[in-house]
Amino acid sequence: VSTLPNDIHDSVPDSDVVIEEFNVPESPIMGQDHIKVLGEHNCLNPEDGVRITGIRGFQVMRNTAAVIEQSLINYAIKFAMKRGFELVSVPDLVRAEAIDNWSGFVPRHERVDPVYRVDGDLALTGTAEIPLLAMHAGMTNAVEKRLVAYGHCFRREAGQTGSNYRGLYRLHQFRKVELFAVCDPCDGEKMYEDICRVQLDLIKSLGFYGRVLQVCSASLGASAYLKRDIELWFPGLNRFGEVTSASWCTDYQARRAGTKNGNGEYMHTVNATAMAPSRIIQCIAEHGMQIPDVLKNEMDLYNPC
């Protein structure tokens, strides 16, 4: 039973549907190769990661890129906290059961294990959603919580060939700020809409051209009942690329983790990316290092002068 996917909401389409565009430009955006731009600014040398790990799919960001990364993390956390989310610091190692049985992290049609396993019954987490879920395992009196956490994400899917796997777009390890909520089942849909609004307001505030997708059934993760993606325009790639997603998982995860409220009902869970800095940095570089105004105060904190 633990390997079965969640049900699918009646509104889920057979192919992705664009439901909103934002920050639409008045004229076409000329793109630049982010690896070249970041290299010229002494921010990225793709060979650094290879020297450290022996394989591709790991990157070292320096100077302005490293400052932007930390600033994006700080900005996203503050943004979420102002919207009522509680900041939580969680481990990057989780019990394997949380990934394999509780979270539904493995996609519906995954053929290769995307998880880095370590000795014993532990694994490196692919997203902070998983330790946040595991915090509530076995609870029989759980109450509504809106949480934000920053963590490292580890995934085996990166390091392949093609434009999607160059530079920063797909990595074996990256940093991410995650939104996560548990709530009573009667409040699941409202919680999902609330989190989607926070997420969209955050990404819109960066100022880049983007769109919101209603994700089709074939692209849903095993746990997702309903899912939306936010994509930004990557002018260097000449296409849109996903930067965040938000999933309403109904009671799929709570049933597997044993998370109930005081009435004996299984809770609903919602998860959403707040900020994945590596892809935003790629987008910034492809726009010629056009740094969003909302980041400038955060970046000033790292100015040695």
Protein backbone atom coordinates (compact mmCIF):
# COMPACT_ATOMS: atom_id res chain seq x y z
CA VAL A 1 0.00 0.00 0.00
CA SER A 2 2.84 2.41 0.77
CA THR A 3 3.94 2.38 -2.88
CA LEU A 4 0.54 3.39 -4.28
CA PRO A 5 0.23 7.04 -5.42
CA ASN A 6 -2.33 9.49 -4.10
CA ASP A 7 -5.68 10.13 -5.77
CA ILE A 8 -5.83 12.98 -8.29
CA HIS A 9 -8.05 16.07 -8.01
CA ASP A 10 -10.78 16.29 -10.66
CA SER A 11 -9.32 19.56 -11.97
CA VAL A 12 -5.92 18.03 -12.85
CA PRO A 13 -5.47 18.33 -16.65
CA ASP A 14 -4.07 15.81 -19.11
CA SER A 15 -1.38 18.31 -20.10
CA ASP A 16 0.08 21.31 -18.26
CA VAL A 17 -2.10 24.43 -18.36
CA VAL A 18 -0.85 28.01 -17.94
CA ILE A 19 -3.15 29.71 -15.44
CA GLU A 20 -1.31 33.01 -14.97
CA GLU A 21 1.56 35.07 -16.38
CA PHE A 22 3.32 37.84 -14.46
CA ASN A 23 5.97 40.55 -14.97
CA VAL A 24 5.44 40.21 -18.73
CA PRO A 25 8.15 42.17 -20.60
CA GLU A 26 7.29 44.82 -23.20
CA SER A 27 9.98 43.54 -25.57
CA PRO A 28 11.95 40.29 -26.05
CA ILE A 29 14.70 39.64 -23.50
CA MET A 30 18.18 39.04 -24.89
CA GLY A 31 19.77 36.14 -23.06
CA GLN A 32 23.31 35.27 -22.03
CA ASP A 33 24.96 31.99 -21.08
CA HIS A 34 24.98 31.90 -17.28
CA ILE A 35 28.19 29.87 -17.04
CA LYS A 36 30.04 32.44 -19.14
CA VAL A 37 28.58 35.41 -17.25
CA LEU A 38 29.30 33.96 -13.81
CA GLY A 39 32.78 32.97 -14.94
CA GLU A 40 33.51 36.51 -16.09
CA HIS A 41 32.45 37.78 -12.64
CA ASN A 42 34.69 35.21 -10.89
CA CYS A 43 31.58 33.60 -9.41
CA LEU A 44 31.64 30.11 -10.92
CA ASN A 45 34.21 27.66 -12.25
CA PRO A 46 32.51 24.36 -13.17
CA GLU A 47 35.76 22.49 -12.59
CA ASP A 48 35.81 23.36 -8.88
CA GLY A 49 33.02 20.92 -8.11
CA VAL A 50 34.72 18.20 -10.13
CA ARG A 51 37.96 18.70 -8.22
CA ILE A 52 36.12 18.34 -4.91
CA THR A 53 33.79 15.42 -5.72
CA GLY A 54 35.28 13.79 -8.81
CA ILE A 55 31.99 14.09 -10.74
CA ARG A 56 29.82 16.75 -12.34
CA GLY A 57 26.59 17.98 -10.80
CA PHE A 58 28.19 19.81 -7.87
CA GLN A 59 29.04 23.51 -8.09
CA VAL A 60 31.02 26.00 -6.02
CA MET A 61 29.70 29.56 -6.05
CA ARG A 62 31.99 32.43 -5.12
CA ASN A 63 31.93 36.16 -4.50
CA THR A 64 28.75 37.86 -5.80
CA ALA A 65 27.00 34.55 -6.58
CA ALA A 66 27.60 33.29 -3.05
CA VAL A 67 26.31 36.57 -1.64
CA ILE A 68 23.21 36.40 -3.85
CA GLU A 69 22.59 32.81 -2.75
CA GLN A 70 22.68 33.68 0.95
CA SER A 71 20.64 36.83 0.35
CA LEU A 72 17.93 34.86 -1.46
CA ILE A 73 17.76 32.44 1.46
CA ASN A 74 17.51 35.25 4.03
CA TYR A 75 14.92 37.12 1.96
CA ALA A 76 12.70 34.05 1.51
CA ILE A 77 12.83 33.11 5.19
CA LYS A 78 11.93 36.65 6.30
CA PHE A 79 9.15 36.82 3.70
CA ALA A 80 7.61 33.59 5.00
CA MET A 81 7.95 34.55 8.65
CA LYS A 82 6.13 37.84 7.98
CA ARG A 83 3.29 35.72 6.54
CA GLY A 84 3.01 33.69 9.73
CA PHE A 85 5.38 30.78 9.14
CA GLU A 86 7.47 29.42 12.01
CA LEU A 87 11.18 29.03 11.25
CA VAL A 88 12.54 25.54 11.92
CA SER A 89 16.10 24.21 11.57
CA VAL A 90 16.08 20.54 10.58
CA PRO A 91 18.71 17.82 9.91
CA ASP A 92 19.76 16.94 6.37
CA LEU A 93 19.85 13.25 7.37
CA VAL A 94 16.53 11.48 7.81
CA ARG A 95 15.41 7.95 8.54
CA ALA A 96 14.98 6.11 5.26
CA GLU A 97 11.41 5.21 6.17
CA ALA A 98 10.47 8.88 5.98
CA ILE A 99 11.49 8.91 2.32
CA ASP A 100 10.50 5.41 1.25
CA ASN A 101 7.15 5.06 3.02
CA TRP A 102 5.89 8.37 4.38
CA SER A 103 6.69 11.19 1.99
CA GLY A 104 6.05 9.79 -1.49
CA PHE A 105 9.20 11.62 -2.55
CA VAL A 106 9.89 9.11 -5.33
CA PRO A 107 7.98 10.21 -8.48
CA ARG A 108 5.09 8.08 -9.72
CA HIS A 109 7.08 6.66 -12.62
CA GLU A 110 10.60 6.75 -11.14
CA ARG A 111 12.79 3.85 -12.29
CA VAL A 112 16.02 4.86 -10.57
CA ASP A 113 16.40 5.50 -6.83
CA PRO A 114 17.03 9.28 -6.59
CA VAL A 115 18.14 9.09 -2.95
CA TYR A 116 21.65 9.07 -1.47
CA ARG A 117 21.71 6.27 1.12
CA VAL A 118 24.20 6.20 4.00
CA ASP A 119 25.13 3.57 6.57
CA GLY A 120 22.31 2.29 8.72
CA ASP A 121 18.71 3.37 8.26
CA LEU A 122 19.54 6.92 7.16
CA ALA A 123 19.50 8.87 3.92
CA LEU A 124 20.36 12.38 2.77
CA THR A 125 17.13 14.27 2.27
CA GLY A 126 16.05 15.53 -1.13
CA THR A 127 14.05 18.41 0.38
CA ALA A 128 13.32 19.88 3.82
CA GLU A 129 9.72 18.74 3.35
CA ILE A 130 10.78 15.25 4.44
CA PRO A 131 12.27 16.08 7.88
CA LEU A 132 9.39 18.50 8.48
CA LEU A 133 6.96 15.67 7.79
CA ALA A 134 8.97 13.28 9.96
CA MET A 135 8.72 15.74 12.88
CA HIS A 136 5.01 14.89 13.00
CA ALA A 137 5.30 11.11 12.69
CA GLY A 138 3.21 9.20 15.22
CA MET A 139 1.45 12.29 16.57
CA THR A 140 -2.13 11.69 17.69
CA ASN A 141 -2.90 15.25 18.76
CA ALA A 142 -1.33 17.26 15.93
CA VAL A 143 -2.50 20.84 15.38
CA GLU A 144 -2.22 23.21 12.44
CA LYS A 145 1.33 24.37 11.75
CA ARG A 146 2.86 26.56 9.05
CA LEU A 147 6.60 26.00 8.92
CA VAL A 148 9.53 27.32 6.90
CA ALA A 149 12.89 25.55 6.85
CA TYR A 150 16.18 25.94 5.04
CA GLY A 151 18.23 22.90 4.17
CA HIS A 152 20.51 21.16 1.72
CA CYS A 153 18.93 18.92 -0.91
CA PHE A 154 20.67 15.85 -2.32
CA ARG A 155 19.52 14.18 -5.55
CA ARG A 156 21.06 11.60 -7.84
CA GLU A 157 19.15 12.87 -10.88
CA ALA A 158 21.68 15.58 -11.76
CA GLY A 159 24.91 15.45 -13.70
CA GLN A 160 23.51 14.11 -16.96
CA THR A 161 23.98 15.56 -20.42
CA GLY A 162 22.10 18.26 -22.32
CA SER A 163 21.30 21.93 -21.68
CA ASN A 164 19.17 21.11 -18.62
CA TYR A 165 22.23 19.68 -16.90
CA ARG A 166 24.76 22.43 -17.59
CA GLY A 167 25.83 24.70 -14.79
CA LEU A 168 23.28 25.41 -12.08
CA TYR A 169 19.98 24.14 -13.46
CA ARG A 170 20.21 20.57 -12.14
CA LEU A 171 22.57 19.69 -9.31
CA HIS A 172 23.28 16.74 -7.06
CA GLN A 173 23.36 19.13 -4.10
CA PHE A 174 21.68 22.51 -3.73
CA ARG A 175 20.20 24.74 -1.02
CA LYS A 176 16.49 25.41 -0.69
CA VAL A 177 13.96 27.17 1.52
CA GLU A 178 10.80 25.08 1.94
CA LEU A 179 7.28 25.86 3.12
CA PHE A 180 5.36 23.06 4.84
CA ALA A 181 2.01 22.89 6.59
CA VAL A 182 -0.13 20.38 8.45
CA CYS A 183 -3.80 21.10 9.02
CA ASP A 184 -7.16 19.51 9.70
CA PRO A 185 -8.62 17.81 6.60
CA CYS A 186 -11.45 20.35 6.31
CA ASP A 187 -8.84 23.11 5.89
CA GLY A 188 -6.60 21.38 3.33
CA GLU A 189 -7.74 23.25 0.24
CA LYS A 190 -7.61 26.65 1.94
CA MET A 191 -4.12 25.92 3.28
CA TYR A 192 -2.98 24.95 -0.22
CA GLU A 193 -4.34 28.18 -1.71
CA ASP A 194 -2.79 30.25 1.09
CA ILE A 195 0.65 28.72 0.59
CA CYS A 196 0.42 29.09 -3.19
CA ARG A 197 -0.31 32.80 -2.70
CA VAL A 198 2.69 33.30 -0.39
CA GLN A 199 4.92 31.43 -2.82
CA LEU A 200 3.69 33.38 -5.85
CA ASP A 201 4.00 36.76 -4.13
CA LEU A 202 7.59 35.89 -3.19
CA ILE A 203 8.63 34.88 -6.72
CA LYS A 204 6.78 37.79 -8.35
CA SER A 205 8.68 40.21 -6.11
CA LEU A 206 11.95 39.26 -7.83
CA GLY A 207 10.71 41.04 -10.96
CA PHE A 208 11.38 38.39 -13.60
CA TYR A 209 8.95 37.27 -16.29
CA GLY A 210 7.17 34.10 -15.24
CA ARG A 211 4.07 31.95 -15.32
CA VAL A 212 2.07 29.55 -13.15
CA LEU A 213 1.24 26.06 -14.40
CA GLN A 214 -1.49 23.68 -13.34
CA VAL A 215 0.55 20.47 -13.50
CA CYS A 216 -0.79 17.54 -15.48
CA SER A 217 -1.44 14.07 -14.08
CA ALA A 218 1.66 12.54 -15.67
CA SER A 219 3.93 15.00 -13.84
CA LEU A 220 2.48 14.64 -10.34
CA GLY A 221 4.67 13.15 -7.64
CA ALA A 222 3.30 10.10 -5.85
CA SER A 223 2.03 12.16 -2.92
CA ALA A 224 0.49 15.06 -4.85
CA TYR A 225 -3.29 15.38 -5.18
CA LEU A 226 -2.94 18.78 -6.83
CA LYS A 227 0.20 20.62 -7.91
CA ARG A 228 1.23 23.97 -9.36
CA ASP A 229 4.62 24.98 -10.70
CA ILE A 230 6.02 28.47 -11.10
CA GLU A 231 8.35 28.90 -14.04
CA LEU A 232 10.58 31.84 -14.89
CA TRP A 233 11.81 32.81 -18.33
CA PHE A 234 15.46 31.81 -18.78
CA PRO A 235 16.63 33.94 -21.72
CA GLY A 236 19.91 32.05 -22.05
CA LEU A 237 17.97 28.80 -22.49
CA ASN A 238 15.27 30.57 -24.52
CA ARG A 239 12.51 28.84 -22.58
CA PHE A 240 10.66 28.75 -19.27
CA GLY A 241 12.12 26.70 -16.44
CA GLU A 242 10.60 25.54 -13.16
CA VAL A 243 11.78 27.39 -10.06
CA THR A 244 9.15 26.34 -7.51
CA SER A 245 6.34 23.84 -7.03
CA ALA A 246 3.48 23.51 -4.54
CA SER A 247 1.62 20.29 -3.73
CA TRP A 248 -1.49 19.48 -1.75
CA CYS A 249 -0.97 15.93 -0.49
CA THR A 250 -4.32 15.49 1.34
CA ASP A 251 -3.87 12.75 3.98
CA TYR A 252 -1.48 10.65 1.85
CA GLN A 253 1.60 11.46 3.92
CA ALA A 254 -0.16 11.66 7.27
CA ARG A 255 -1.64 8.16 6.92
CA ARG A 256 1.79 6.71 6.27
CA ALA A 257 3.43 8.72 9.04
CA GLY A 258 0.58 8.18 11.53
CA THR A 259 -0.22 11.88 12.02
CA LYS A 260 -3.69 12.55 13.44
CA ASN A 261 -5.48 15.41 15.14
CA GLY A 262 -7.21 15.10 18.51
CA ASN A 263 -10.39 13.86 16.80
CA GLY A 264 -8.58 10.86 15.34
CA GLU A 265 -8.60 12.27 11.78
CA TYR A 266 -5.52 12.05 9.59
CA MET A 267 -4.10 15.50 8.94
CA HIS A 268 -3.55 17.05 5.51
CA THR A 269 -0.11 18.21 4.42
CA VAL A 270 0.95 20.88 1.94
CA ASN A 271 4.47 21.58 0.74
CA ALA A 272 5.90 24.31 -1.47
CA THR A 273 9.29 25.59 -2.53
CA ALA A 274 9.88 29.09 -1.23
CA MET A 275 13.29 29.60 -2.83
CA ALA A 276 15.80 27.43 -4.70
CA PRO A 277 18.66 29.95 -5.08
CA SER A 278 20.75 28.13 -7.69
CA ARG A 279 18.11 28.44 -10.42
CA ILE A 280 17.36 32.05 -9.48
CA ILE A 281 21.08 32.83 -9.73
CA GLN A 282 21.12 31.26 -13.18
CA CYS A 283 18.16 33.44 -14.16
CA ILE A 284 19.89 36.55 -12.78
CA ALA A 285 23.06 35.75 -14.74
CA GLU A 286 21.13 35.11 -17.97
CA HIS A 287 19.61 38.57 -17.55
CA GLY A 288 23.14 40.07 -17.43
CA MET A 289 23.47 40.02 -13.61
CA GLN A 290 20.24 41.99 -13.17
CA ILE A 291 19.94 41.75 -9.38
CA PRO A 292 16.38 42.18 -8.04
CA ASP A 293 15.83 45.37 -6.03
CA VAL A 294 14.35 43.38 -3.13
CA LEU A 295 17.72 41.68 -2.59
CA LYS A 296 19.88 44.77 -2.33
CA ASN A 297 19.34 45.36 1.39
CA GLU A 298 20.14 41.72 2.11
CA MET A 299 23.28 41.88 -0.01
CA ASP A 300 24.45 45.00 1.83
CA LEU A 301 24.82 42.84 4.94
CA TYR A 302 27.75 41.10 3.23
CA ASN A 303 29.48 44.25 2.02
CA PRO A 304 32.84 44.40 3.87
CA CYS A 305 32.86 48.18 3.45
